[in-house]
Amino acid sequence: MRRFFVWLVSMVAATAFAQALPPWRTSTPQEQRLDAAAFEDIDKGIEQDLGDVQSLVVVLEGRTVHEYYRDGDPNALRDTQSVTKSGLALLIGTALKQGQLSSLETPVVELMPEWRALNSDPRAQTITLRHLMAMTTGFAVDDRSGTAAPLPPASAWARSIQAEPGQRFAYDNSGPPMVQAILERVAGRPLPDLVREQLVRPLEMKEPTYSRGGMASMRTVDMAKLGYLLLLDGAWAGTPLLPPDFAAQMVKPQSSGGPPVNVPYGLFWWVPSGSTFFASGYSGQLIWVHAPLRLVVAVTSTISPASAQRGQALKLARGPVFQAAQRRLALPSK
């Protein structure tokens, strides 16, 4: 039954990605008037009830329909926390597209031969890039809050293994640095250069800044662009940036998931259903995508344990913003 459920979810996701979508574009004055009418109460609700939310960008059918910035600065670079993991998955896709990687099924030790001697467990030799991205490596990890500091890649690879690779999900902040090391090895470029070449320039994003082992700060609108790139099946302005169907692979459940979010997990993306997926960063950093409405919601929030507990970003996306998007789609298209 579980296998059938996963298959059904993946089929629904593939159907959603197959729908034709308009490119990223600027709204017409008439569209802006109708958008404002549909979303007129959003800012008031944030100010009154959602004090953790710092910024919001809503994209509907390829155009920005609403923006909110508590500090009034749409160009501010905002700490996205683990949303960076989902962006890293996109970069793996660009490496596959360019032939720098041949497959997600390649054993990691073939890509990083010097790691082979670091772990004597035979199961380490079978861990693949897919296992790293799906967080099903089997390494001994106990981080239910998702806040553990990442280990250096070599130290992370040397950890003990508790489960057969591919069998058990465990959220692992040390996984992305290993993926980054692999990506930089096969591409022969440091991560900021790869982001600039493969994402910033094609999507006309503002250059991110980096801290804490590769975590990125970026504009909220650029977070939304990453989500819309998946809806476009990895193509932007008519140019394929990812291999065919790779976007759908990222949001196909690889496991039933677990803490800290407790929904099924794909490849560095959370997948609560076949029609909805999201990138999640600690304390309310969010790219939430609902394919049937062609809707992308990007949110940043105050970073604190209390903010993380309240979960206001997801409440905003799934509640008032979703309802406003439905109202907008009920209005004339132009």
Coordinates of C-alpha atoms in Angstrom, one line a residue:
M1 CA 0.0 0.0 0.0
R2 CA 2.8 2.4 0.9
R3 CA 4.5 1.8 -2.5
F4 CA 1.3 2.4 -4.3
F5 CA 0.8 5.7 -2.4
V6 CA 4.3 6.9 -3.3
W7 CA 3.7 5.9 -7.0
L8 CA 0.4 7.8 -7.0
V9 CA 2.0 10.9 -5.5
S10 CA 4.7 10.8 -8.1
M11 CA 2.2 10.5 -11.0
V12 CA 0.2 13.4 -9.7
A13 CA 3.4 15.5 -9.5
A14 CA 4.4 14.6 -13.0
T15 CA 1.0 15.6 -14.3
A16 CA 1.3 19.0 -12.5
F17 CA 4.7 19.6 -14.0
A18 CA 3.4 18.7 -17.5
Q19 CA 0.9 21.7 -17.5
A20 CA 2.0 24.6 -19.7
L21 CA 3.0 27.6 -17.7
P22 CA 3.6 31.2 -18.7
P23 CA 7.2 32.5 -18.2
W24 CA 8.2 34.8 -15.4
R25 CA 6.9 38.2 -16.4
T26 CA 5.7 41.6 -15.3
S27 CA 2.1 42.2 -14.6
T28 CA 0.0 44.6 -16.7
P29 CA -1.6 47.6 -15.0
Q30 CA -5.0 45.9 -15.2
E31 CA -3.6 42.7 -13.6
Q32 CA -2.0 44.8 -10.8
R33 CA -5.4 46.4 -10.0
L34 CA -7.1 43.0 -9.7
D35 CA -4.2 41.5 -7.8
A36 CA -4.4 44.4 -5.3
A37 CA -8.1 43.7 -4.8
A38 CA -7.6 40.0 -4.1
F39 CA -4.7 40.5 -1.7
E40 CA -5.8 43.8 0.0
D41 CA -6.2 42.3 3.5
I42 CA -2.9 40.4 3.6
D43 CA -0.6 43.1 5.0
K44 CA -3.1 44.0 7.7
G45 CA -3.3 40.4 8.8
I46 CA 0.5 40.1 9.0
E47 CA 0.9 43.3 11.0
Q48 CA -1.8 42.3 13.5
D49 CA -1.3 38.6 13.9
L50 CA 2.0 37.4 12.4
G51 CA 4.7 39.4 14.0
D52 CA 7.4 36.9 13.1
V53 CA 6.9 37.3 9.3
Q54 CA 9.5 39.7 7.9
S55 CA 8.8 39.5 4.1
L56 CA 6.5 37.9 1.7
V57 CA 6.4 37.5 -2.1
V58 CA 3.5 35.8 -3.8
V59 CA 3.8 34.6 -7.5
L60 CA 0.8 33.5 -9.4
E61 CA 1.1 32.2 -13.0
G62 CA 4.5 33.7 -13.4
R63 CA 3.9 37.2 -12.1
T64 CA 4.4 38.8 -8.7
V65 CA 0.9 39.5 -7.3
H66 CA 1.8 40.7 -3.8
E67 CA 4.8 41.8 -1.8
Y68 CA 5.3 42.7 1.8
Y69 CA 8.4 43.9 3.6
R70 CA 8.3 44.8 7.2
D71 CA 11.5 46.8 6.8
G72 CA 10.3 48.3 3.5
D73 CA 13.3 47.0 1.6
P74 CA 12.6 44.6 -1.3
N75 CA 16.3 44.3 -2.2
A76 CA 17.5 43.2 1.2
L77 CA 19.3 39.9 1.3
R78 CA 17.7 37.7 4.0
D79 CA 19.0 34.7 5.8
T80 CA 17.3 31.7 4.3
Q81 CA 18.7 29.0 6.6
S82 CA 18.1 25.5 5.2
V83 CA 16.3 26.8 2.1
T84 CA 19.8 26.8 0.8
K85 CA 19.6 23.0 0.7
S86 CA 16.9 23.1 -1.9
G87 CA 18.9 25.5 -4.0
L88 CA 21.8 23.1 -3.8
A89 CA 19.5 20.5 -5.4
L90 CA 19.0 22.8 -8.3
L91 CA 22.7 23.1 -8.8
I92 CA 23.1 19.3 -8.9
G93 CA 20.5 19.4 -11.7
T94 CA 22.6 21.9 -13.6
A95 CA 25.7 19.6 -13.2
L96 CA 23.7 16.7 -14.6
K97 CA 22.5 18.9 -17.5
Q98 CA 26.1 19.9 -18.4
G99 CA 27.4 16.3 -18.1
Q100 CA 29.6 17.0 -15.1
L101 CA 27.6 14.3 -13.3
S102 CA 26.3 11.2 -15.0
S103 CA 23.7 10.0 -12.5
L104 CA 22.4 10.4 -8.9
E105 CA 23.1 6.7 -8.5
T106 CA 26.9 7.0 -8.7
P107 CA 28.5 5.9 -5.5
V108 CA 30.0 8.9 -3.6
V109 CA 33.4 7.2 -3.3
E110 CA 33.7 7.1 -7.0
L111 CA 33.3 10.9 -7.0
M112 CA 35.5 11.5 -4.0
P113 CA 38.0 8.6 -4.0
E114 CA 39.9 10.0 -1.0
W115 CA 36.9 9.4 1.2
R116 CA 37.0 5.6 0.5
A117 CA 39.5 5.0 3.3
L118 CA 37.8 7.2 5.8
N119 CA 35.0 4.7 6.6
S120 CA 35.6 1.0 7.0
D121 CA 31.9 0.0 7.0
P122 CA 31.2 -1.8 3.6
R123 CA 27.9 0.0 3.5
A124 CA 29.7 3.4 3.0
Q125 CA 30.9 2.2 -0.4
T126 CA 27.2 1.9 -1.5
I127 CA 26.1 5.4 -0.5
T128 CA 25.1 7.4 -3.6
L129 CA 24.5 11.1 -4.3
R130 CA 20.8 10.3 -4.3
H131 CA 21.1 9.0 -0.7
L132 CA 22.8 12.2 0.4
M133 CA 20.1 14.4 -1.2
A134 CA 17.3 12.2 0.1
M135 CA 18.9 12.1 3.6
T136 CA 18.8 8.3 3.6
T137 CA 22.5 7.6 3.9
G138 CA 22.1 5.5 7.1
F139 CA 24.7 7.6 9.0
A140 CA 24.2 7.8 12.7
V141 CA 22.2 11.0 13.1
D142 CA 19.9 12.2 15.8
D143 CA 18.9 15.7 15.1
R144 CA 15.1 16.0 15.6
S145 CA 15.2 19.8 15.7
G146 CA 17.3 20.1 12.5
T147 CA 19.7 22.6 14.2
A148 CA 22.9 20.5 14.7
A149 CA 26.1 22.2 13.4
P150 CA 27.3 20.6 10.2
L151 CA 30.6 18.6 10.3
P152 CA 33.3 19.1 7.8
P153 CA 32.7 16.7 4.8
A154 CA 35.5 14.3 5.6
S155 CA 34.5 14.0 9.2
A156 CA 30.9 13.5 8.2
W157 CA 31.8 10.7 5.9
A158 CA 33.7 9.0 8.7
R159 CA 30.7 8.6 10.9
S160 CA 29.3 5.3 11.9
I161 CA 26.5 3.8 9.9
Q162 CA 23.3 2.5 11.6
A163 CA 21.1 1.6 8.7
E164 CA 21.3 0.3 5.2
P165 CA 21.6 3.2 2.7
G166 CA 18.2 4.1 1.3
Q167 CA 16.2 2.5 4.1
R168 CA 15.8 5.2 6.7
F169 CA 15.3 9.0 6.6
A170 CA 17.3 11.1 9.1
Y171 CA 17.6 14.9 8.8
D172 CA 21.3 15.6 8.5
N173 CA 22.8 19.0 8.3
S174 CA 26.2 17.4 7.5
G175 CA 24.8 16.0 4.2
P176 CA 24.7 19.3 2.2
P177 CA 28.4 20.2 2.8
M178 CA 29.3 16.7 1.4
V179 CA 27.1 17.4 -1.6
Q180 CA 28.7 20.8 -2.0
A181 CA 32.2 19.3 -1.9
I182 CA 31.1 16.8 -4.6
L183 CA 29.6 19.5 -6.8
E184 CA 32.7 21.7 -6.5
R185 CA 34.9 18.7 -7.4
V186 CA 33.0 17.7 -10.5
A187 CA 32.4 21.3 -11.7
G188 CA 35.9 22.5 -10.8
R189 CA 34.4 25.8 -9.4
P190 CA 33.6 27.1 -6.0
L191 CA 29.9 27.3 -5.0
P192 CA 29.5 31.1 -5.3
D193 CA 30.7 30.9 -8.9
L194 CA 28.4 28.0 -9.7
V195 CA 25.4 29.9 -8.2
R196 CA 26.3 33.0 -10.2
E197 CA 26.7 31.2 -13.5
Q198 CA 23.8 28.7 -13.2
L199 CA 21.1 30.6 -11.3
V200 CA 21.9 34.3 -10.6
R201 CA 22.5 35.3 -14.2
P202 CA 19.8 33.2 -16.0
L203 CA 17.1 34.1 -13.4
E204 CA 18.3 37.7 -13.0
M205 CA 18.7 37.3 -9.3
K206 CA 20.7 39.6 -7.0
E207 CA 24.1 38.1 -6.0
P208 CA 23.6 36.2 -2.7
T209 CA 26.0 36.3 0.3
Y210 CA 27.2 33.2 2.1
S211 CA 27.9 32.1 5.6
R212 CA 28.2 29.1 7.8
G213 CA 29.4 26.5 5.3
G214 CA 27.5 27.8 2.3
M215 CA 24.1 28.9 3.7
A216 CA 22.9 31.8 1.5
S217 CA 21.1 35.1 2.1
M218 CA 19.0 36.2 -0.8
R219 CA 16.1 38.5 -1.8
T220 CA 12.7 37.1 -1.1
V221 CA 11.7 37.5 -4.8
D222 CA 14.7 35.4 -5.7
M223 CA 13.5 32.7 -3.4
A224 CA 10.2 32.8 -5.3
K225 CA 12.1 32.5 -8.6
L226 CA 13.6 29.2 -7.5
G227 CA 10.2 27.8 -6.7
Y228 CA 8.8 28.9 -10.1
L229 CA 11.8 27.4 -11.8
L230 CA 10.6 24.0 -10.6
L231 CA 7.1 24.7 -11.9
L232 CA 8.6 25.5 -15.2
D233 CA 10.3 22.0 -15.2
G234 CA 13.7 23.6 -15.0
A235 CA 13.5 25.9 -17.9
W236 CA 13.8 29.7 -17.8
A237 CA 13.1 32.2 -20.6
G238 CA 13.0 29.2 -22.9
T239 CA 16.4 27.9 -21.9
P240 CA 16.5 24.5 -20.1
L241 CA 18.7 24.8 -17.0
L242 CA 17.9 21.3 -15.7
P243 CA 17.6 17.9 -17.4
P244 CA 14.0 16.9 -18.5
D245 CA 11.9 15.9 -15.5
F246 CA 14.7 16.5 -12.9
A247 CA 12.5 19.1 -11.2
A248 CA 9.8 16.5 -10.8
Q249 CA 12.4 14.1 -9.4
M250 CA 13.3 16.6 -6.7
V251 CA 9.7 16.7 -5.4
K252 CA 9.0 13.0 -5.7
P253 CA 8.9 11.4 -2.2
Q254 CA 12.0 9.4 -1.5
S255 CA 10.8 8.4 2.0
S256 CA 8.0 9.2 4.4
G257 CA 10.3 11.7 6.0
G258 CA 10.5 12.6 9.7
P259 CA 11.5 15.4 12.1
P260 CA 11.9 18.3 12.1
V261 CA 9.0 18.8 9.6
N262 CA 7.4 15.3 9.6
V263 CA 6.2 15.1 6.0
P264 CA 7.6 13.0 3.1
Y265 CA 11.0 14.1 1.8
G266 CA 12.2 14.3 -1.8
L267 CA 15.7 15.5 -2.8
F268 CA 16.4 18.4 -0.5
W269 CA 12.6 19.4 -0.8
W270 CA 9.7 18.5 1.5
V271 CA 6.8 16.9 -0.3
P272 CA 3.5 16.9 1.8
S273 CA 1.5 15.9 -1.3
G274 CA 1.8 15.4 -5.1
S275 CA 0.6 18.9 -5.7
T276 CA 2.4 20.8 -3.0
F277 CA 6.1 21.0 -2.1
F278 CA 8.3 23.3 -0.2
A279 CA 11.8 24.4 0.8
S280 CA 12.0 25.0 4.6
G281 CA 14.6 26.9 6.6
Y282 CA 14.7 27.1 10.4
S283 CA 12.3 29.4 12.1
G284 CA 10.1 30.2 9.1
Q285 CA 12.1 30.7 6.0
L286 CA 9.9 29.2 3.3
I287 CA 9.4 28.6 -0.5
W288 CA 5.9 27.0 -0.7
V289 CA 4.7 25.8 -4.1
H290 CA 1.1 24.7 -4.9
A291 CA 1.2 23.4 -8.5
P292 CA -2.6 23.3 -9.3
L293 CA -2.9 27.1 -8.7
R294 CA 0.5 27.8 -10.2
L295 CA 1.3 29.5 -7.0
V296 CA 4.7 30.2 -5.3
V297 CA 4.9 31.8 -1.9
A298 CA 8.2 32.9 -0.4
V299 CA 8.4 34.0 3.2
T300 CA 11.2 35.0 5.6
S301 CA 10.8 35.3 9.3
T302 CA 12.5 36.3 12.5
I303 CA 15.1 33.7 13.4
S304 CA 14.5 32.5 17.0
P305 CA 13.3 29.3 18.8
A306 CA 10.0 31.0 19.6
S307 CA 9.4 31.9 15.9
A308 CA 10.3 28.3 15.0
Q309 CA 7.7 27.0 17.4
R310 CA 4.9 29.4 16.2
G311 CA 5.3 28.4 12.5
Q312 CA 3.7 31.6 11.2
A313 CA 5.2 31.3 7.7
L314 CA 3.5 28.1 6.8
K315 CA 0.2 29.3 8.4
L316 CA 0.4 32.4 6.2
A317 CA 1.1 30.5 3.0
R318 CA -1.5 27.8 3.5
G319 CA -4.2 30.1 4.9
P320 CA -4.6 33.8 4.0
V321 CA -2.3 33.7 0.9
F322 CA -3.8 30.5 -0.5
Q323 CA -7.3 31.9 0.0
A324 CA -6.3 35.2 -1.7
A325 CA -4.9 33.3 -4.6
Q326 CA -8.1 31.5 -5.0
R327 CA -10.0 34.8 -5.0
R328 CA -7.7 36.2 -7.6
L329 CA -8.2 33.3 -9.9
A330 CA -11.9 33.8 -9.7
L331 CA -11.5 37.3 -11.1
P332 CA -11.0 38.1 -14.8
S333 CA -7.6 37.1 -16.0
K334 CA -6.8 40.5 -17.5

